[in-house]
Amino acid sequence: MAKITAIIDIGSNSIRLVIYEKSSRFAFNLIHESKHRVRIAKGAYNHGGELQVDAIERALLVLQEFKTIAQSFNARKILAFATSAVRDAPNRSTFINRVKQQLKINIKILDGEKEAFYGALAAKNLLYPLQNCNTVDIGGGSCEIATISAFKHAGAFSYNLGTVRLKELFIDKEQYKEANVFIANTIATKTLPKQDVLVGIGGTFRALSKVLMREQKYPLKLLHAYSTSAQRMVELCKKVEQSDQKVLKQMGIKKERLDVILPGAMILRQILEKSEAKQIVCSGVGVREGYYLYDMLRFQQLRFPSNFNVSVRYLLDTFHYKQTHHNAIAQCAKKLYTTLCQVHNQSVDYEKEIVIAAKLCDVGLSISCFNTHNIGAQIVKSALRYQLTHEQIILISTLIQYQKRKRPNAQAINAIEKFLPKLNHLTLLSLSLAIAKILHNYPLKKQLHSYDITAQNITFNRQDLGAI
Amino acid sequence: MAKITAIIDIGSNSIRLVIYEKSSRFAFNLIHESKHRVRIAKGAYNHGGELQVDAIERALLVLQEFKTIAQSFNARKILAFATSAVRDAPNRSTFINRVKQQLKINIKILDGEKEAFYGALAAKNLLYPLQNCNTVDIGGGSCEIATISAFKHAGAFSYNLGTVRLKELFIDKEQYKEANVFIANTIATKTLPKQDVLVGIGGTFRALSKVLMREQKYPLKLLHAYSTSAQRMVELCKKVEQSDQKVLKQMGIKKERLDVILPGAMILRQILEKSEAKQIVCSGVGVREGYYLYDMLRFQQLRFPSNFNVSVRYLLDTFHYKQTHHNAIAQCAKKLYTTLCQVHNQSVDYEKEIVIAAKLCDVGLSISCFNTHNIGAQIVKSALRYQLTHEQIILISTLIQYQKRKRPNAQAINAIEKFLPKLNHLTLLSLSLAIAKILHNYPLKKQLHSYDITAQNITFNRQDLGAI
């Protein structure tokens, strides 16, 4: 697989370019994202699905631009696929051939089931482990549903329900009731599995999740893996259905989404209700990542090796000096943490997190060796993304920030308190990492052969710990 | 020159290990710093300069530790030198031979003039350009003075004045007056050139500068290149001379420096007064960096190529994807900025800064392509260090932070306002970078062939700018 890969996703509403950089066999990172609201489906739904001439011209211009950008990143591969609007268009081959001739880009058409499958593949591999859920990707022309059951793919299908489609067929004509009936009837054509957890993919879901995050003054600026009750999302959808554009703007909906957020909210609400969802999870990844992973993991039964974290590995590949050294710190910190938990009669709940924090504690080193802890915490908060909950990301970043002399105190962690273990447990974690660092960074400093930790004055024998 | 180089500096007060990473021919960064207050001079001044047995043992233990750390970074070279205490010691060869035998480390003894020269070499090359100044390095055993005149080295010498020396000879016996007389007499033995600017090197100067920064709630956490009036420093020295340990602690002096800050302040005050300094500049670099640069720049007449910035190059080497692309953005931003300045009748004062900001605008890309501007600004604020003023660092970081849609506003820049150009000029700079980025990142977006900039509605022709 090429080091830099560009993927172009020709959706019914927007065309997107994403560029991934691979840092090692399974580790990658998104390094560029461009979006143009080309709305290739515009005018199609009232003309038998036919792509309109000006829509094709807009798409060609944007594809040319995306090709230039991809080349400027030295992308070795440019993969392009199209979904609902193009696959439904009687004149799709005209468009595809022009792109092939003019730009030498081959567009692959994904059928609805495949599209749903890729979305679910990305969510399954790049969100924290989800045992059972539906993934729902509301697009401009169609809506893809896939089910994960006992951590496994368990079916996928597509509804011809999309934001642009509904806008053109009903909303532009102010036929709101008819739109809701159309949605209900379309959903009824296939069996929508009931699942407690609904994973949302796509622009509509992201835009609405952003509103919910803003509403609760969420402390982490990360949509991917944001989770809340389905009830809150249903309420928000209802509110959107009753709001005019001015109110929507005040809620934080961006200008370019204002005209499709209403049909999006209508579709989402009915799906949430029909599938009896209790909890929602926002996925920052979808069909593009799925398409990429399908290639990367094709000899891996479409999953990552166990105990592998994409973001952690990417950071280690990109920023690291002394991997063996940090593996030793990680093992030592884990041992200290479990020992302290025993002594204090607490359960050992965060082994994975302390190990990741220890491995990444010096990612800020090449930026500043004086400020490694602060800049490291910033980097980790911005770059850790995949396969972790927000609680895990915040805990890891907090441990990195307090890896030196200071321990976290109630005031300092006030804004993120709900995401963290109780302060006394957090102190155990933070102490364990700080001591492990000292033991390994100053291997001969005499006074550190033993170390006072609590009022009970536990003494650790350095040699033992060093030999782990 | 090796990629990773470790330098061990055996001072009279502390022994330090620094590790530099080279990223290309002249670019490097400090990636590790360890310090032990070994105080190898302890007891020597009352025993004819003889290094004491326990001091030698402490030093050996620490050197062994430093060697282990250097090896853990895969340092290919370990360079070690010693200054005042060792060079003055009649039994220095005992110490040097033991280190050679036990640790296979060769210690080079620097004479006072060489020590002063290395300090000045570092300051001259790694601070912003200084036409005329004295560099003053107050150490544990000696005090090194060098003069830079018309940007050139113009003499160096050493006083046998040091913090540990004075502590042992006078302060421990509470002979404060005698100490001041001793300092005055020692200074009088050599001609101390009068210079408006005094560049301070070493722990005493850094500790006192930190107090001054705290006092004025300085917005940047960077000692290197911090500058203020000599008057403020003289006042602070006087205050230190009148304060007990409790007050010193409240002022922010660290525990391990409490017992030598008084003699340090006494020496510094007299030197400031005798040299008639008006302005002080704190140097974060000194003899260690000078020693390193002396090797790196030996075929370069001991200076960097013109228009070369160590920190910028290091960041580009370490974080960069698309250098040609960013060079083009830089040229375009510069052109836009100068054009806008002409139109608005403002002088073109920040060409260098906008070029650096443009080159570094995407350093945060590998961490987060959504948050590149914020994380980039953070990185730059922490990692830009050498050859720039704080005003330049803050401006560059601000331009990177506001490289997207938002322009800086008065409220947002409130804390750093004094360091920045006036808001209307800052807006020109920020706009220029933002537009240059759009023009180069979206090369084909039609509506950008011309661009409204101000009320006067200037139109830029994209093709022209693209071809620069």
JSON list of N, CA and C in Angstrom, two decimals, chain B residues 308-346:
[
{"chain": "B", "resi": 308, "resn": "PHE", "atom": "N", "xyz": [19.71, 31.90, 7.43]},
{"chain": "B", "resi": 308, "resn": "PHE", "atom": "CA", "xyz": [19.44, 30.56, 7.95]},
{"chain": "B", "resi": 308, "resn": "PHE", "atom": "C", "xyz": [18.96, 30.68, 9.38]},
{"chain": "B", "resi": 309, "resn": "ASN", "atom": "N", "xyz": [17.86, 30.02, 9.68]},
{"chain": "B", "resi": 309, "resn": "ASN", "atom": "CA", "xyz": [17.41, 29.99, 11.07]},
{"chain": "B", "resi": 309, "resn": "ASN", "atom": "C", "xyz": [17.36, 28.55, 11.57]},
{"chain": "B", "resi": 310, "resn": "VAL", "atom": "N", "xyz": [18.11, 28.30, 12.63]},
{"chain": "B", "resi": 310, "resn": "VAL", "atom": "CA", "xyz": [18.26, 26.94, 13.17]},
{"chain": "B", "resi": 310, "resn": "VAL", "atom": "C", "xyz": [16.91, 26.32, 13.53]},
{"chain": "B", "resi": 311, "resn": "SER", "atom": "N", "xyz": [16.09, 27.06, 14.28]},
{"chain": "B", "resi": 311, "resn": "SER", "atom": "CA", "xyz": [14.84, 26.48, 14.78]},
{"chain": "B", "resi": 311, "resn": "SER", "atom": "C", "xyz": [13.84, 26.25, 13.64]},
{"chain": "B", "resi": 312, "resn": "VAL", "atom": "N", "xyz": [13.79, 27.20, 12.71]},
{"chain": "B", "resi": 312, "resn": "VAL", "atom": "CA", "xyz": [12.87, 27.05, 11.59]},
{"chain": "B", "resi": 312, "resn": "VAL", "atom": "C", "xyz": [13.26, 25.83, 10.77]},
{"chain": "B", "resi": 313, "resn": "ARG", "atom": "N", "xyz": [14.55, 25.72, 10.51]},
{"chain": "B", "resi": 313, "resn": "ARG", "atom": "CA", "xyz": [15.02, 24.58, 9.71]},
{"chain": "B", "resi": 313, "resn": "ARG", "atom": "C", "xyz": [14.76, 23.26, 10.43]},
{"chain": "B", "resi": 314, "resn": "TYR", "atom": "N", "xyz": [14.98, 23.25, 11.74]},
{"chain": "B", "resi": 314, "resn": "TYR", "atom": "CA", "xyz": [14.74, 22.03, 12.51]},
{"chain": "B", "resi": 314, "resn": "TYR", "atom": "C", "xyz": [13.27, 21.62, 12.41]},
{"chain": "B", "resi": 315, "resn": "LEU", "atom": "N", "xyz": [12.37, 22.58, 12.56]},
{"chain": "B", "resi": 315, "resn": "LEU", "atom": "CA", "xyz": [10.94, 22.27, 12.47]},
{"chain": "B", "resi": 315, "resn": "LEU", "atom": "C", "xyz": [10.58, 21.78, 11.07]},
{"chain": "B", "resi": 316, "resn": "LEU", "atom": "N", "xyz": [11.13, 22.43, 10.05]},
{"chain": "B", "resi": 316, "resn": "LEU", "atom": "CA", "xyz": [10.85, 21.99, 8.68]},
{"chain": "B", "resi": 316, "resn": "LEU", "atom": "C", "xyz": [11.38, 20.58, 8.46]},
{"chain": "B", "resi": 317, "resn": "ASP", "atom": "N", "xyz": [12.59, 20.33, 8.94]},
{"chain": "B", "resi": 317, "resn": "ASP", "atom": "CA", "xyz": [13.17, 18.99, 8.79]},
{"chain": "B", "resi": 317, "resn": "ASP", "atom": "C", "xyz": [12.32, 17.93, 9.48]},
{"chain": "B", "resi": 318, "resn": "THR", "atom": "N", "xyz": [11.81, 18.31, 10.66]},
{"chain": "B", "resi": 318, "resn": "THR", "atom": "CA", "xyz": [11.17, 17.31, 11.51]},
{"chain": "B", "resi": 318, "resn": "THR", "atom": "C", "xyz": [9.70, 17.09, 11.16]},
{"chain": "B", "resi": 319, "resn": "PHE", "atom": "N", "xyz": [9.02, 18.15, 10.75]},
{"chain": "B", "resi": 319, "resn": "PHE", "atom": "CA", "xyz": [7.56, 18.05, 10.63]},
{"chain": "B", "resi": 319, "resn": "PHE", "atom": "C", "xyz": [7.03, 18.17, 9.22]},
{"chain": "B", "resi": 320, "resn": "HIS", "atom": "N", "xyz": [7.89, 18.35, 8.23]},
{"chain": "B", "resi": 320, "resn": "HIS", "atom": "CA", "xyz": [7.31, 18.83, 7.00]},
{"chain": "B", "resi": 320, "resn": "HIS", "atom": "C", "xyz": [7.01, 17.88, 5.88]},
{"chain": "B", "resi": 321, "resn": "TYR", "atom": "N", "xyz": [5.97, 18.19, 5.16]},
{"chain": "B", "resi": 321, "resn": "TYR", "atom": "CA", "xyz": [5.54, 17.39, 4.03]},
{"chain": "B", "resi": 321, "resn": "TYR", "atom": "C", "xyz": [5.93, 18.01, 2.71]},
{"chain": "B", "resi": 322, "resn": "LYS", "atom": "N", "xyz": [5.52, 19.24, 2.52]},
{"chain": "B", "resi": 322, "resn": "LYS", "atom": "CA", "xyz": [5.49, 19.79, 1.17]},
{"chain": "B", "resi": 322, "resn": "LYS", "atom": "C", "xyz": [6.24, 21.10, 1.13]},
{"chain": "B", "resi": 323, "resn": "GLN", "atom": "N", "xyz": [7.57, 21.01, 1.10]},
{"chain": "B", "resi": 323, "resn": "GLN", "atom": "CA", "xyz": [8.35, 22.22, 1.23]},
{"chain": "B", "resi": 323, "resn": "GLN", "atom": "C", "xyz": [8.15, 23.19, 0.07]},
{"chain": "B", "resi": 324, "resn": "THR", "atom": "N", "xyz": [8.13, 22.67, -1.16]},
{"chain": "B", "resi": 324, "resn": "THR", "atom": "CA", "xyz": [7.96, 23.55, -2.33]},
{"chain": "B", "resi": 324, "resn": "THR", "atom": "C", "xyz": [6.64, 24.30, -2.22]},
{"chain": "B", "resi": 325, "resn": "HIS", "atom": "N", "xyz": [5.61, 23.55, -1.88]},
{"chain": "B", "resi": 325, "resn": "HIS", "atom": "CA", "xyz": [4.29, 24.13, -1.71]},
{"chain": "B", "resi": 325, "resn": "HIS", "atom": "C", "xyz": [4.32, 25.29, -0.71]},
{"chain": "B", "resi": 326, "resn": "HIS", "atom": "N", "xyz": [4.97, 25.09, 0.42]},
{"chain": "B", "resi": 326, "resn": "HIS", "atom": "CA", "xyz": [4.98, 26.13, 1.44]},
{"chain": "B", "resi": 326, "resn": "HIS", "atom": "C", "xyz": [5.92, 27.28, 1.08]},
{"chain": "B", "resi": 327, "resn": "ASN", "atom": "N", "xyz": [6.95, 27.00, 0.31]},
{"chain": "B", "resi": 327, "resn": "ASN", "atom": "CA", "xyz": [7.76, 28.11, -0.19]},
{"chain": "B", "resi": 327, "resn": "ASN", "atom": "C", "xyz": [6.93, 29.00, -1.10]},
{"chain": "B", "resi": 328, "resn": "ALA", "atom": "N", "xyz": [6.08, 28.37, -1.92]},
{"chain": "B", "resi": 328, "resn": "ALA", "atom": "CA", "xyz": [5.22, 29.15, -2.81]},
{"chain": "B", "resi": 328, "resn": "ALA", "atom": "C", "xyz": [4.22, 29.98, -2.00]},
{"chain": "B", "resi": 329, "resn": "ILE", "atom": "N", "xyz": [3.64, 29.37, -0.96]},
{"chain": "B", "resi": 329, "resn": "ILE", "atom": "CA", "xyz": [2.72, 30.14, -0.10]},
{"chain": "B", "resi": 329, "resn": "ILE", "atom": "C", "xyz": [3.47, 31.32, 0.52]},
{"chain": "B", "resi": 330, "resn": "ALA", "atom": "N", "xyz": [4.69, 31.07, 0.96]},
{"chain": "B", "resi": 330, "resn": "ALA", "atom": "CA", "xyz": [5.48, 32.14, 1.60]},
{"chain": "B", "resi": 330, "resn": "ALA", "atom": "C", "xyz": [5.72, 33.30, 0.63]},
{"chain": "B", "resi": 331, "resn": "GLN", "atom": "N", "xyz": [6.09, 32.98, -0.60]},
{"chain": "B", "resi": 331, "resn": "GLN", "atom": "CA", "xyz": [6.35, 34.05, -1.57]},
{"chain": "B", "resi": 331, "resn": "GLN", "atom": "C", "xyz": [5.07, 34.82, -1.88]},
{"chain": "B", "resi": 332, "resn": "CYS", "atom": "N", "xyz": [3.99, 34.10, -2.01]},
{"chain": "B", "resi": 332, "resn": "CYS", "atom": "CA", "xyz": [2.70, 34.72, -2.31]},
{"chain": "B", "resi": 332, "resn": "CYS", "atom": "C", "xyz": [2.25, 35.61, -1.15]},
{"chain": "B", "resi": 333, "resn": "ALA", "atom": "N", "xyz": [2.39, 35.10, 0.08]},
{"chain": "B", "resi": 333, "resn": "ALA", "atom": "CA", "xyz": [1.99, 35.88, 1.26]},
{"chain": "B", "resi": 333, "resn": "ALA", "atom": "C", "xyz": [2.81, 37.16, 1.36]},
{"chain": "B", "resi": 334, "resn": "LYS", "atom": "N", "xyz": [4.09, 37.04, 1.07]},
{"chain": "B", "resi": 334, "resn": "LYS", "atom": "CA", "xyz": [4.97, 38.21, 1.13]},
{"chain": "B", "resi": 334, "resn": "LYS", "atom": "C", "xyz": [4.53, 39.26, 0.10]},
{"chain": "B", "resi": 335, "resn": "LYS", "atom": "N", "xyz": [4.24, 38.78, -1.10]},
{"chain": "B", "resi": 335, "resn": "LYS", "atom": "CA", "xyz": [3.80, 39.69, -2.16]},
{"chain": "B", "resi": 335, "resn": "LYS", "atom": "C", "xyz": [2.49, 40.39, -1.78]},
{"chain": "B", "resi": 336, "resn": "LEU", "atom": "N", "xyz": [1.54, 39.60, -1.27]},
{"chain": "B", "resi": 336, "resn": "LEU", "atom": "CA", "xyz": [0.26, 40.18, -0.85]},
{"chain": "B", "resi": 336, "resn": "LEU", "atom": "C", "xyz": [0.48, 41.22, 0.24]},
{"chain": "B", "resi": 337, "resn": "TYR", "atom": "N", "xyz": [1.32, 40.87, 1.19]},
{"chain": "B", "resi": 337, "resn": "TYR", "atom": "CA", "xyz": [1.58, 41.76, 2.33]},
{"chain": "B", "resi": 337, "resn": "TYR", "atom": "C", "xyz": [2.19, 43.08, 1.87]},
{"chain": "B", "resi": 338, "resn": "THR", "atom": "N", "xyz": [3.20, 43.00, 1.02]},
{"chain": "B", "resi": 338, "resn": "THR", "atom": "CA", "xyz": [3.84, 44.25, 0.57]},
{"chain": "B", "resi": 338, "resn": "THR", "atom": "C", "xyz": [2.86, 45.08, -0.27]},
{"chain": "B", "resi": 339, "resn": "THR", "atom": "N", "xyz": [2.05, 44.39, -1.09]},
{"chain": "B", "resi": 339, "resn": "THR", "atom": "CA", "xyz": [1.05, 45.11, -1.89]},
{"chain": "B", "resi": 339, "resn": "THR", "atom": "C", "xyz": [0.05, 45.82, -0.99]},
{"chain": "B", "resi": 340, "resn": "LEU", "atom": "N", "xyz": [-0.45, 45.07, 0.00]},
{"chain": "B", "resi": 340, "resn": "LEU", "atom": "CA", "xyz": [-1.42, 45.66, 0.92]},
{"chain": "B", "resi": 340, "resn": "LEU", "atom": "C", "xyz": [-0.82, 46.84, 1.68]},
{"chain": "B", "resi": 341, "resn": "CYS", "atom": "N", "xyz": [0.45, 46.72, 2.05]},
{"chain": "B", "resi": 341, "resn": "CYS", "atom": "CA", "xyz": [1.11, 47.82, 2.77]},
{"chain": "B", "resi": 341, "resn": "CYS", "atom": "C", "xyz": [1.16, 49.07, 1.89]},
{"chain": "B", "resi": 342, "resn": "GLN", "atom": "N", "xyz": [1.50, 48.87, 0.63]},
{"chain": "B", "resi": 342, "resn": "GLN", "atom": "CA", "xyz": [1.52, 50.02, -0.30]},
{"chain": "B", "resi": 342, "resn": "GLN", "atom": "C", "xyz": [0.16, 50.69, -0.35]},
{"chain": "B", "resi": 343, "resn": "VAL", "atom": "N", "xyz": [-0.87, 49.87, -0.59]},
{"chain": "B", "resi": 343, "resn": "VAL", "atom": "CA", "xyz": [-2.22, 50.41, -0.72]},
{"chain": "B", "resi": 343, "resn": "VAL", "atom": "C", "xyz": [-2.63, 51.17, 0.54]},
{"chain": "B", "resi": 344, "resn": "HIS", "atom": "N", "xyz": [-2.27, 50.61, 1.68]},
{"chain": "B", "resi": 344, "resn": "HIS", "atom": "CA", "xyz": [-2.69, 51.22, 2.94]},
{"chain": "B", "resi": 344, "resn": "HIS", "atom": "C", "xyz": [-1.66, 52.18, 3.50]},
{"chain": "B", "resi": 345, "resn": "ASN", "atom": "N", "xyz": [-0.64, 52.43, 2.70]},
{"chain": "B", "resi": 345, "resn": "ASN", "atom": "CA", "xyz": [0.35, 53.42, 3.10]},
{"chain": "B", "resi": 345, "resn": "ASN", "atom": "C", "xyz": [1.01, 53.06, 4.44]},
{"chain": "B", "resi": 346, "resn": "GLN", "atom": "N", "xyz": [1.36, 51.81, 4.58]},
{"chain": "B", "resi": 346, "resn": "GLN", "atom": "CA", "xyz": [2.05, 51.39, 5.81]},
{"chain": "B", "resi": 346, "resn": "GLN", "atom": "C", "xyz": [3.43, 50.86, 5.43]}
]
